[in-house]
Coordinates of C-alpha atoms in Angstrom, one line a residue:
Chain Q
M1 CA -10.4 -29.6 0.1
E2 CA -13.1 -29.2 2.7
N3 CA -12.7 -32.7 4.2
A4 CA -9.9 -33.2 6.7
Q5 CA -9.7 -36.9 5.6
D6 CA -8.6 -35.8 2.2
R7 CA -5.5 -34.2 3.6
N8 CA -3.2 -37.0 2.5
S9 CA -5.0 -37.5 -0.8
P10 CA -3.0 -39.9 -3.0
R11 CA -4.0 -37.9 -6.1
M12 CA -1.3 -35.4 -5.5
P13 CA 2.4 -36.4 -5.9
R14 CA 4.2 -35.5 -2.7
S15 CA 6.8 -33.7 -4.7
V16 CA 4.3 -31.0 -5.7
L17 CA 3.6 -30.2 -2.1
A18 CA 7.3 -30.4 -1.3
R19 CA 8.2 -28.1 -4.2
T20 CA 5.5 -25.6 -3.2
L21 CA 6.6 -25.5 0.4
R22 CA 10.3 -25.2 -0.7
R23 CA 9.4 -22.1 -2.7
V24 CA 7.6 -20.6 0.3
A25 CA 10.6 -21.3 2.5
I26 CA 13.1 -20.0 0.0
M27 CA 11.3 -16.7 -0.3
L28 CA 10.9 -16.2 3.5
V29 CA 14.5 -17.2 4.2
A30 CA 15.7 -14.9 1.5
Y31 CA 13.6 -12.1 2.9
L32 CA 15.2 -12.5 6.3
A33 CA 18.7 -12.6 4.8
V34 CA 18.0 -9.3 2.9
S35 CA 16.5 -7.8 6.0
N36 CA 19.8 -8.5 7.8
L37 CA 21.7 -7.0 4.9
V38 CA 19.6 -3.9 5.1
V39 CA 20.0 -3.5 8.8
W40 CA 23.8 -3.9 8.8
S41 CA 24.6 -2.1 5.6
S42 CA 22.6 1.0 6.3
A43 CA 24.2 1.9 9.7
R44 CA 25.7 5.4 9.7
D45 CA 25.9 6.6 13.3
W46 CA 23.4 6.7 16.1
D47 CA 23.1 8.8 19.1
R48 CA 20.7 8.3 22.0
S49 CA 20.4 12.1 22.4
Q50 CA 18.6 12.2 19.0
A51 CA 15.9 9.9 20.2
E52 CA 13.9 12.7 21.9
G53 CA 13.6 14.8 18.7
H54 CA 12.6 11.7 16.8
E55 CA 10.0 11.0 19.5
V56 CA 8.5 14.6 19.2
W57 CA 8.4 14.1 15.4
R58 CA 6.5 10.9 15.8
R59 CA 4.3 11.9 18.7
E60 CA 3.0 15.0 16.8
N61 CA 2.7 12.9 13.6
C62 CA 4.6 15.6 11.6
M63 CA 4.9 13.0 8.8
A64 CA 1.2 13.3 8.1
C65 CA 1.9 16.6 6.3
H66 CA 5.6 16.8 5.9
A67 CA 8.2 14.6 4.3
V68 CA 11.9 13.8 4.7
F69 CA 13.7 12.9 1.4
G70 CA 10.3 13.1 -0.3
L71 CA 8.8 10.4 2.0
G72 CA 5.7 11.4 3.9
G73 CA 2.9 13.8 3.4
H74 CA 2.6 16.4 0.6
M75 CA 0.4 18.9 2.4
G76 CA 3.3 20.8 3.8
A77 CA 6.9 21.4 2.8
D78 CA 9.6 18.7 2.7
L79 CA 11.7 19.3 5.8
T80 CA 14.9 17.5 4.8
N81 CA 16.9 20.8 4.4
V82 CA 14.6 23.2 6.3
I83 CA 17.4 24.0 8.9
S84 CA 20.0 25.0 6.3
R85 CA 17.6 26.7 4.0
R86 CA 15.5 28.5 6.6
G87 CA 17.2 28.1 10.0
G88 CA 16.1 26.8 13.4
P89 CA 14.4 30.1 14.5
Y90 CA 12.1 29.9 11.4
V91 CA 11.1 26.3 12.3
E92 CA 10.4 27.3 15.9
A93 CA 8.3 30.3 14.8
V94 CA 6.2 28.2 12.5
V95 CA 5.7 25.4 15.0
R96 CA 4.7 27.7 17.7
N97 CA 2.4 30.0 15.7
G98 CA 1.3 27.8 12.8
L99 CA 1.3 28.9 9.2
N100 CA -1.4 28.7 6.5
K101 CA -3.0 25.2 7.0
M102 CA -0.6 24.2 9.7
P103 CA -1.9 24.5 13.3
A104 CA 0.2 25.8 16.2
F105 CA 1.9 23.2 18.4
D106 CA 2.5 23.8 22.1
L107 CA 5.9 22.3 22.6
S108 CA 8.2 22.9 25.6
S109 CA 11.5 24.5 25.0
Q110 CA 13.3 21.2 25.5
E111 CA 11.0 19.5 23.0
M112 CA 11.5 22.3 20.5
E113 CA 15.2 22.1 20.9
A114 CA 15.2 18.3 20.4
L115 CA 13.0 18.6 17.3
I116 CA 15.3 21.2 15.7
E117 CA 18.3 19.1 16.6
Y118 CA 16.7 16.1 15.0
L119 CA 15.9 18.1 11.8
A120 CA 19.5 19.5 11.7
R121 CA 20.7 15.9 11.8
I122 CA 18.5 14.9 8.9
D123 CA 19.7 18.1 7.1
A124 CA 23.3 17.0 7.4
L125 CA 22.7 13.7 5.7
G126 CA 21.8 14.9 2.2
E127 CA 19.9 17.2 -0.1
Y128 CA 16.2 17.1 -1.0
P129 CA 14.7 18.4 -3.2
L130 CA 17.8 18.5 -5.3
K131 CA 18.5 21.9 -6.8
G132 CA 20.2 22.9 -10.1
V133 CA 20.3 21.7 -13.6
R134 CA 20.6 17.9 -14.1
P135 CA 21.1 16.9 -10.5
P136 CA 22.6 13.4 -9.8
A137 CA 20.0 10.8 -10.1
F138 CA 21.0 8.9 -6.9
G139 CA 21.1 12.0 -4.8
R140 CA 23.8 14.3 -3.5
Q141 CA 25.6 14.1 -0.2
K142 CA 25.7 17.5 1.5
E143 CA 29.1 19.1 1.9
G144 CA 28.0 21.3 4.7
G145 CA 27.0 20.2 8.2
L146 CA 24.8 21.1 11.1
G147 CA 23.9 24.7 12.0
Q148 CA 24.2 26.3 8.6
Q149 CA 22.6 29.7 8.1
P150 CA 19.7 30.0 5.6
S151 CA 20.8 31.0 2.1
P152 CA 20.0 34.6 1.0
A153 CA 17.4 33.3 -1.5
A154 CA 15.6 31.5 1.3
S155 CA 15.7 34.5 3.5
N156 CA 14.2 36.7 0.7
E157 CA 11.4 34.1 0.2
L158 CA 10.7 34.1 4.0
D159 CA 10.5 37.9 4.0
R160 CA 8.0 37.8 1.1
E161 CA 5.9 35.1 2.8
E162 CA 5.8 37.1 6.0
T163 CA 4.8 40.2 4.2
N164 CA 1.9 38.4 2.5
Chain F
M1 CA -28.9 -15.0 -6.9
S2 CA -25.8 -15.8 -8.9
G3 CA -22.4 -16.7 -7.6
D4 CA -19.6 -19.1 -8.4
P5 CA -20.4 -22.7 -9.1
Q6 CA -17.6 -23.9 -6.8
F7 CA -19.6 -22.5 -3.9
E8 CA -22.9 -24.0 -5.0
G9 CA -24.7 -25.6 -2.1
R10 CA -22.0 -24.5 0.3
V11 CA -22.9 -22.4 3.3
V12 CA -20.4 -19.6 3.7
P13 CA -19.6 -19.4 7.5
T14 CA -21.0 -16.3 9.3
A15 CA -17.5 -15.4 10.4
V16 CA -16.4 -15.2 6.7
R17 CA -19.3 -13.0 5.9
V18 CA -18.5 -10.8 8.9
L19 CA -14.9 -10.5 7.6
A20 CA -16.0 -9.6 4.1
Y21 CA -18.5 -7.1 5.5
A22 CA -15.8 -5.5 7.7
A23 CA -13.4 -5.4 4.8
V24 CA -15.8 -3.6 2.5
S25 CA -16.9 -1.3 5.3
A26 CA -13.3 -0.4 6.0
F27 CA -12.7 0.4 2.3
F28 CA -15.8 2.7 2.3
L29 CA -14.6 4.5 5.5
S30 CA -11.1 4.8 3.9
A31 CA -12.7 6.5 0.8
L32 CA -14.7 8.8 3.1
M33 CA -11.5 9.8 5.0
G34 CA -9.6 10.2 1.7
L35 CA -12.3 12.5 0.3
T36 CA -12.1 14.6 3.5
A37 CA -8.3 14.8 3.2
A38 CA -8.7 15.7 -0.5
I39 CA -11.1 18.6 0.4
R40 CA -8.6 19.7 3.0
L41 CA -5.8 19.6 0.5
G42 CA -7.6 21.0 -2.5
L43 CA -9.6 23.8 -1.0
P44 CA -8.5 27.1 0.6
A45 CA -7.1 27.1 4.1
D46 CA -10.1 28.7 5.8
W47 CA -12.3 25.8 4.7
F48 CA -12.4 22.9 7.1
V49 CA -9.7 24.7 9.1
N50 CA -10.5 22.8 12.2
L51 CA -10.1 19.5 10.6
P52 CA -6.8 17.9 11.9
F53 CA -5.1 16.5 8.8
Q54 CA -2.6 14.7 11.2
R55 CA -5.5 12.5 12.3
V56 CA -7.5 12.3 9.0
R57 CA -4.5 10.9 7.0
P58 CA -3.6 8.1 9.4
L59 CA -7.3 7.1 9.6
H60 CA -7.5 7.0 5.8
T61 CA -4.5 4.8 5.6
L62 CA -5.5 2.6 8.6
F63 CA -8.9 1.8 7.0
A64 CA -7.4 1.1 3.6
F65 CA -4.8 -1.1 5.1
M66 CA -7.2 -3.0 7.3
G67 CA -9.7 -3.4 4.4
M68 CA -7.0 -5.3 2.6
I69 CA -6.0 -7.4 5.6
L70 CA -9.6 -8.3 6.3
G71 CA -10.1 -9.1 2.7
I72 CA -7.2 -11.5 2.7
F73 CA -8.6 -13.3 5.7
A74 CA -12.1 -13.3 4.2
L75 CA -10.9 -14.8 0.9
A76 CA -8.6 -17.4 2.5
A77 CA -11.4 -18.5 4.9
G78 CA -13.9 -18.5 2.1
V79 CA -11.7 -21.0 0.1
F80 CA -10.6 -23.3 2.9
R81 CA -12.4 -24.7 5.9
F82 CA -10.6 -23.3 8.9
R83 CA -11.3 -24.5 12.4
D84 CA -14.3 -22.7 13.8
W85 CA -12.7 -21.4 17.0
S86 CA -9.7 -20.2 15.1
L87 CA -11.8 -18.4 12.5
K88 CA -13.9 -16.7 15.1
L89 CA -10.8 -15.7 17.1
Q90 CA -9.2 -14.3 14.0
T91 CA -12.3 -12.3 13.1
S92 CA -12.7 -10.9 16.6
L93 CA -9.1 -9.9 16.9
L94 CA -9.0 -8.2 13.5
I95 CA -12.2 -6.3 14.0
G96 CA -11.3 -5.4 17.6
F97 CA -7.9 -4.2 16.4
T98 CA -9.4 -2.1 13.6
A99 CA -11.9 -0.4 16.0
L100 CA -9.4 0.2 18.7
A101 CA -6.7 1.5 16.4
A102 CA -9.2 3.9 14.8
I103 CA -10.4 5.2 18.2
L104 CA -6.8 5.7 19.4
V105 CA -5.7 7.5 16.2
A106 CA -8.8 9.7 16.2
L107 CA -7.9 10.6 19.8
G108 CA -4.4 11.6 18.7
H109 CA -2.4 8.5 19.7
F110 CA -0.2 7.7 16.7
S111 CA 2.9 5.8 15.8
G112 CA 3.9 8.8 13.7
R113 CA 5.1 6.4 11.0
E114 CA 4.1 6.1 7.4
Y115 CA 1.1 3.8 6.8
I116 CA 1.6 1.8 10.0
A117 CA -0.2 4.6 11.9
W118 CA -1.4 2.9 15.1
P119 CA 0.5 2.9 18.4
P120 CA 3.1 0.1 18.5
Y121 CA 1.6 -1.5 21.6
L122 CA -1.4 -2.5 19.4
M123 CA 0.8 -4.6 17.1
P124 CA 0.4 -7.9 18.9
F125 CA -3.4 -7.8 18.3
L126 CA -2.7 -7.6 14.5
M127 CA 0.1 -10.1 14.5
A128 CA -1.9 -12.8 16.5
P129 CA -4.5 -13.4 13.8
L130 CA -1.8 -13.5 11.1
V131 CA 0.0 -16.2 13.1
L132 CA -3.4 -18.1 13.4
L133 CA -3.8 -17.7 9.6
V134 CA -0.4 -19.2 9.0
I135 CA -1.2 -22.2 11.3
E136 CA -4.5 -22.7 9.5
L137 CA -2.8 -22.5 6.1
W138 CA -0.2 -25.0 7.2
R139 CA -3.0 -27.4 8.3
V140 CA -4.7 -27.3 4.9
R141 CA -1.4 -27.4 2.9
P142 CA -1.9 -30.7 1.1
Q143 CA -5.3 -29.8 -0.2
A144 CA -4.3 -26.3 -1.0
A145 CA -1.2 -27.3 -2.9
E146 CA -3.2 -30.0 -4.8
R147 CA -5.9 -27.5 -5.8
S148 CA -3.4 -24.9 -7.1
P149 CA 0.3 -25.0 -6.2
E150 CA 1.0 -21.6 -7.6
A151 CA -1.9 -20.0 -5.8
F152 CA -0.8 -21.7 -2.5
W153 CA 2.8 -20.5 -2.6
L154 CA 1.6 -17.0 -3.4
L155 CA -0.9 -17.0 -0.6
F156 CA 1.3 -18.6 2.0
T157 CA 4.4 -16.5 1.1
G158 CA 2.3 -13.4 1.1
V159 CA 1.0 -13.9 4.6
G160 CA 4.6 -14.8 5.7
L161 CA 6.0 -11.6 4.2
L162 CA 3.2 -9.6 5.7
L163 CA 4.0 -11.0 9.2
F164 CA 7.8 -10.4 8.8
G165 CA 7.3 -7.0 7.2
L166 CA 5.1 -5.8 10.0
A167 CA 7.7 -6.9 12.5
E168 CA 10.4 -5.1 10.6
T169 CA 8.5 -1.9 10.6
Q170 CA 8.6 -1.9 14.4
L171 CA 12.4 -2.2 14.5
Y172 CA 12.6 1.6 14.9
L173 CA 11.7 1.0 18.6
L174 CA 15.3 -0.3 19.0
P175 CA 17.6 2.7 19.7
A176 CA 20.3 1.4 17.4
I177 CA 17.8 1.7 14.5
G178 CA 15.4 4.4 15.5
G179 CA 18.4 6.6 16.6
D180 CA 20.1 6.4 13.2
P181 CA 18.1 8.3 10.6
V182 CA 19.6 6.6 7.5
R183 CA 19.2 3.1 9.0
D184 CA 15.7 3.9 10.2
L185 CA 14.6 5.2 6.7
T186 CA 16.1 2.2 4.9
V187 CA 14.8 -0.4 7.3
Q188 CA 11.4 1.2 7.5
W189 CA 10.9 1.2 3.7
H190 CA 12.2 -2.3 3.4
G191 CA 9.6 -3.4 6.0
L192 CA 6.8 -1.4 4.3
D193 CA 7.7 -2.8 0.9
A194 CA 7.5 -6.3 2.3
V195 CA 4.1 -5.5 3.9
F196 CA 2.6 -4.3 0.7
A197 CA 4.3 -7.1 -1.4
G198 CA 2.8 -9.5 1.1
I199 CA -0.7 -8.0 0.7
N200 CA -0.5 -8.0 -3.1
V201 CA 0.9 -11.5 -3.4
S202 CA -1.5 -13.1 -0.9
L203 CA -4.5 -11.4 -2.4
Y204 CA -3.5 -12.5 -5.9
G205 CA -3.0 -16.0 -4.6
A206 CA -6.4 -16.0 -2.9
A207 CA -8.0 -14.7 -6.1
V208 CA -6.5 -17.5 -8.2
F209 CA -8.0 -20.0 -5.8
F210 CA -11.3 -18.3 -6.1
L211 CA -11.5 -17.6 -9.7
E212 CA -9.7 -20.3 -11.6
P213 CA -11.3 -23.7 -11.8
K214 CA -8.2 -25.5 -13.0
A215 CA -5.0 -26.0 -10.9
K216 CA -2.4 -23.5 -11.7
P217 CA 1.0 -25.2 -11.7
L218 CA 4.1 -23.6 -10.2
R219 CA 5.8 -21.2 -12.5
P220 CA 9.1 -22.2 -14.1
L221 CA 12.1 -21.8 -11.9
P222 CA 13.7 -19.0 -13.8
L223 CA 10.5 -16.9 -13.6
F224 CA 10.2 -17.8 -9.9
S225 CA 13.8 -16.6 -9.3
L226 CA 13.2 -13.3 -11.2
A227 CA 9.9 -12.7 -9.3
G228 CA 11.6 -13.4 -6.0
F229 CA 14.6 -11.1 -6.8
S230 CA 12.2 -8.4 -7.9
M231 CA 10.1 -8.8 -4.8
L232 CA 13.0 -8.6 -2.4
F233 CA 14.9 -5.7 -3.8
T234 CA 12.5 -3.1 -5.3
F235 CA 12.2 -1.3 -2.0
G236 CA 15.3 0.8 -2.6
H237 CA 13.5 2.8 -5.4
H238 CA 11.3 4.5 -2.9
H239 CA 14.2 6.8 -1.9
Y240 CA 16.9 6.9 -4.5
V241 CA 18.0 10.4 -3.3
S242 CA 18.4 9.4 0.4
P243 CA 21.8 8.4 1.7
Q244 CA 20.9 4.7 1.8
P245 CA 23.7 2.4 0.6
S246 CA 24.4 2.8 -3.2
F247 CA 24.3 -0.9 -3.9
L248 CA 20.7 -1.1 -2.7
K249 CA 19.8 1.7 -5.1
V250 CA 21.4 -0.2 -8.0
L251 CA 19.8 -3.5 -7.0
A252 CA 16.4 -1.7 -6.7
L253 CA 16.8 -0.3 -10.3
I254 CA 17.6 -3.7 -11.7
A255 CA 14.7 -5.4 -9.7
S256 CA 12.3 -2.7 -10.9
L257 CA 13.3 -3.1 -14.5
I258 CA 12.9 -6.8 -14.3
A259 CA 9.2 -6.1 -13.7
A260 CA 9.0 -5.4 -17.4
I261 CA 8.5 -9.2 -17.9
S262 CA 5.5 -9.1 -15.6
F263 CA 4.2 -6.0 -17.4
V264 CA 4.2 -7.8 -20.8
R265 CA 2.6 -10.9 -19.3
H266 CA -0.2 -8.9 -17.7
L267 CA -0.8 -6.9 -20.9
Q268 CA -1.3 -10.2 -22.7
I269 CA -3.7 -11.4 -20.0
Y270 CA -5.7 -8.2 -20.2
G271 CA -5.9 -8.5 -24.0
K272 CA -7.4 -11.9 -23.7
L273 CA -9.8 -10.8 -21.0
L274 CA -11.0 -8.0 -23.3
A275 CA -11.7 -10.5 -26.1
R276 CA -14.1 -12.5 -23.9
N277 CA -17.6 -12.9 -25.2
S278 CA -19.8 -10.5 -23.3
E279 CA -22.5 -13.2 -22.8
E280 CA -20.1 -15.2 -20.8
R281 CA -19.3 -12.5 -18.3
P282 CA -20.7 -12.5 -14.8
A283 CA -20.9 -9.2 -13.0
H284 CA -17.7 -9.8 -11.0
F285 CA -15.8 -10.4 -14.2
F286 CA -16.0 -6.7 -14.8
L287 CA -14.2 -6.1 -11.5
L288 CA -11.5 -8.6 -12.3
R289 CA -10.9 -7.2 -15.8
S290 CA -10.6 -3.7 -14.2
A291 CA -8.2 -5.2 -11.6
E292 CA -6.1 -6.6 -14.5
W293 CA -6.1 -3.2 -16.2
W294 CA -4.9 -1.4 -13.1
T295 CA -2.3 -4.1 -12.6
V296 CA -0.9 -3.2 -16.0
V297 CA -1.0 0.5 -15.1
A298 CA 0.6 0.0 -11.7
I299 CA 3.5 -2.2 -13.1
G300 CA 4.0 0.1 -16.1
S301 CA 4.0 3.3 -14.0
G302 CA 6.2 1.6 -11.3
I303 CA 8.8 0.7 -14.0
V304 CA 8.8 4.3 -15.4
F305 CA 9.0 5.9 -12.0
A306 CA 11.9 3.6 -11.0
I307 CA 14.1 5.1 -13.8
P308 CA 16.4 7.3 -11.6
Q309 CA 16.5 10.2 -14.1
L310 CA 12.7 10.4 -14.2
N311 CA 12.3 9.6 -10.5
L312 CA 14.0 12.9 -9.7
Y313 CA 11.0 14.7 -11.1
I314 CA 8.3 12.3 -10.1
H315 CA 9.3 11.3 -6.6
G316 CA 7.3 13.1 -3.9
T317 CA 4.6 14.2 -6.3
Y318 CA 0.9 13.3 -6.7
L319 CA 1.8 10.8 -9.4
V320 CA 3.3 8.6 -6.7
V321 CA 0.0 9.0 -4.8
M322 CA -1.9 8.0 -7.9
H323 CA 0.4 4.9 -8.4
A324 CA -0.5 3.8 -4.8
M325 CA -4.2 4.7 -5.1
G326 CA -4.5 2.9 -8.5
S327 CA -2.9 -0.2 -7.1
M328 CA -4.9 -0.3 -3.8
I329 CA -8.3 0.6 -5.2
G330 CA -8.0 -0.6 -8.8
I331 CA -6.4 -3.9 -7.9
N332 CA -6.8 -4.9 -4.3
V333 CA -10.2 -3.6 -3.6
F334 CA -11.6 -4.9 -6.9
I335 CA -10.1 -8.4 -6.3
I336 CA -11.6 -8.5 -2.8
L337 CA -15.0 -7.4 -4.1
A338 CA -14.9 -9.8 -7.0
G339 CA -14.0 -12.7 -4.6
G340 CA -16.7 -11.6 -2.3
F341 CA -19.4 -11.6 -5.0
A342 CA -18.1 -15.0 -6.3
M343 CA -18.5 -16.3 -2.7
V344 CA -21.8 -14.8 -1.5
G345 CA -23.3 -14.4 -5.0
Y346 CA -25.3 -11.4 -6.3
R347 CA -28.8 -10.8 -7.7
E348 CA -29.1 -10.6 -11.5
N349 CA -30.7 -7.2 -11.2
S350 CA -27.8 -5.8 -9.1
A351 CA -25.3 -6.6 -11.9
A352 CA -25.9 -3.2 -13.5
N353 CA -25.1 -1.3 -10.3
I354 CA -21.9 -3.3 -9.9
R355 CA -20.8 -2.5 -13.4
L356 CA -21.8 1.2 -13.1
G357 CA -20.0 1.5 -9.7
A358 CA -16.9 -0.1 -11.1
R359 CA -17.0 2.1 -14.2
L360 CA -17.3 5.3 -12.0
V361 CA -14.3 4.1 -9.9
N362 CA -12.3 3.4 -13.1
Y363 CA -13.2 6.7 -14.7
S364 CA -12.3 8.7 -11.5
L365 CA -9.0 6.9 -11.1
A366 CA -8.2 7.5 -14.8
G367 CA -9.3 11.1 -14.5
L368 CA -7.0 11.6 -11.5
W369 CA -4.1 10.1 -13.4
V370 CA -4.6 12.5 -16.3
V371 CA -5.3 15.7 -14.4
L372 CA -2.5 15.2 -11.9
A373 CA 0.2 14.1 -14.3
V374 CA 0.9 17.6 -15.7
P375 CA 1.0 19.5 -12.4
S376 CA 3.1 16.7 -10.8
L377 CA 5.7 17.0 -13.5
Y378 CA 5.5 20.8 -13.3
R379 CA 6.0 20.5 -9.5
G380 CA 9.0 18.2 -10.2
F381 CA 10.6 20.8 -12.4
L382 CA 9.7 23.8 -10.2
R383 CA 11.4 22.4 -7.1
L384 CA 14.7 22.3 -8.9
E385 CA 14.8 26.1 -8.4
H386 CA 12.0 27.1 -6.0
D387 CA 11.0 26.4 -2.5
F388 CA 7.7 25.1 -1.2
P389 CA 5.6 28.4 -1.0
V390 CA 6.2 29.1 -4.7
I391 CA 5.4 25.5 -5.6
E392 CA 2.3 25.4 -3.4
E393 CA 0.9 28.6 -5.1
A394 CA 1.6 27.2 -8.6
M395 CA -0.2 23.9 -7.7
R396 CA -3.3 25.4 -6.2
P397 CA -5.4 25.7 -9.4
Y398 CA -4.9 22.0 -10.1
L399 CA -5.7 20.6 -6.8
W400 CA -9.5 21.0 -7.0
S401 CA -9.6 17.8 -9.1
F402 CA -8.6 15.8 -6.0
P403 CA -11.9 16.4 -4.1
A404 CA -14.0 16.5 -7.3
L405 CA -12.9 13.2 -8.7
G406 CA -12.6 11.8 -5.2
L407 CA -16.3 12.3 -4.9
V408 CA -17.0 10.4 -8.1
L409 CA -14.8 7.6 -6.8
L410 CA -16.6 7.5 -3.5
V411 CA -20.0 7.3 -5.3
G412 CA -18.8 4.5 -7.5
L413 CA -17.3 2.6 -4.6
F414 CA -20.5 3.1 -2.7
L415 CA -22.6 1.6 -5.5
V416 CA -20.5 -1.6 -5.5
C417 CA -20.1 -1.8 -1.7
F418 CA -23.8 -1.1 -1.2
E419 CA -24.7 -4.1 -3.4
F420 CA -22.2 -6.3 -1.6
L421 CA -23.1 -5.3 2.0
G422 CA -26.8 -5.9 1.2
L423 CA -26.1 -9.4 0.0
C424 CA -23.6 -10.3 2.7
F425 CA -26.0 -12.1 5.0
E426 CA -28.3 -13.6 2.4
E427 CA -27.9 -17.2 1.5
S428 CA -26.4 -17.9 -2.0
S429 CA -28.7 -20.1 -4.0
S430 CA -28.8 -20.8 -7.7
A431 CA -25.5 -21.2 -9.6
V432 CA -24.3 -19.9 -12.9
S433 CA -23.2 -22.0 -15.8
P434 CA -19.6 -23.2 -16.1
A435 CA -19.2 -21.0 -19.2
R436 CA -19.7 -18.0 -17.0
L437 CA -17.1 -19.2 -14.5
Q438 CA -14.6 -19.5 -17.4
G439 CA -15.4 -15.9 -18.2
A440 CA -14.0 -14.9 -14.8
N441 CA -10.6 -16.5 -15.3
L442 CA -7.6 -14.5 -14.6
D443 CA -5.1 -16.9 -16.0
E444 CA -4.2 -16.7 -19.7
N445 CA -4.0 -20.4 -20.2
V446 CA -7.4 -21.0 -18.8
A447 CA -8.8 -18.0 -20.7
G448 CA -7.3 -19.6 -23.8
E449 CA -9.1 -22.9 -23.0
G450 CA -12.3 -20.9 -22.7
E451 CA -11.8 -19.4 -26.0
K452 CA -11.2 -22.7 -27.6
A453 CA -14.4 -24.0 -26.0

């Protein structure tokens, strides 16, 4: 093993090396094929104007504390449906002033608008956490769309929180 | 000092020792950052209020990630004789990357992505040593495949997956992917799954080289096909509830359930390791047996969590955090440390500390599993009706266990790491008996041979 002259050792049948390398190649080629499948099958719609909101989300590392569809940090709330459940003004107030363990962020009006637009786009894609009795195991597509008003229940909770 | 007989009389290159030292240091720093984050999470808001969680979390994941990457390089370079210039270049690039990424993240320059936390312009500094490792593995392929065909395909495939997966996680930089949230989420998690599969597979492959004296033949073709399918398609179970294509969710479920075969196999191996005679066991055997136990837990919990009806309640809870922590600490860190001890050796009088440290890590991980299971399921049910403030309030009494048990884990890890770091630059001398080497076997067949002997 440690001697370069042993590289072509006659002890090992060439077929073992060939079979080993074939398995490596099969796995890596299969991986690339599945990657292509993932890239092309998951396309929904894309819009360059959303890039700015995504950029703000990434630059401030919101994901460290917040999640989307349950993926991300658990320190803060999952923000998948924050726009429909709480509304854009609520998001802006919390980001500007901070809340509990969340610090305040100094975003420009344009950045704030882009961030809210990005979250509204996420909101329109589906629901998380799923509400109700026995929700569908593979998720639920949202019937509503962008710019929904927060539900009365969410507004009541917001009022309670602000009072506290 | 004791070590592994296969390294008897062999001088472990300084660069390999530096890599091992850096890997263990990275794990310790990661544990320190993890404890800091746990304190921030588990204690009231006015404690550590100035501690920016948005920097602590990426630092924690960065150090854990780099600990594993450095460990793969250390073990691979410990087994094979790489060219000196290449090994030194790999070492310099990896350590330079880790330091630079940590500084940038601490200064607030992030990628803003899960796990791959550093700015994207640093990626070439991480990819370059991986390319060098692929070249070096290609150079030694005849000897490597002769010594253990199964271990070599695992190691080589793992490094390849790691390289491809890292590239895939950067596809969000393309507007057509980063600008489409569904596509971004699906591609990102496919890439991350490949990265972590690559780490696990290459570490396991390297461990087989290190710790099994007999060549491990390639597994039968049907098992290889099932393992490959499982490795390629499990990624979809990370977000069943997202709008990713439905067929990917179904494939993920099938691939996850196939892991039951692996679960049964690892359970059998663990049973055989438990039956080993205590007199045959070197200190690093304890680490390996623990790694085997946490492999059983990780695969078992992964299968349970992948059942969609249960995933609804478990996804996004601390149980998933524990699944990841158990896998990374209990399996990967223990394998790297065991390989490190096998390579550089250890003093007979330090074996007790190694065992005590490993026990503390085991107990704290087990404790975290137990005390977080109930609140996690509670959280899963609560969120069907309530929003975050209500859930956060309900969870508060349970979260103290994070920093408390995290502290025990840190002490345990410190004990093992301290022993290792102290020995890293001492020369390994006397060897242990072959019987002791057999005690360290991971493979069921070889373990069986040992029992017969």
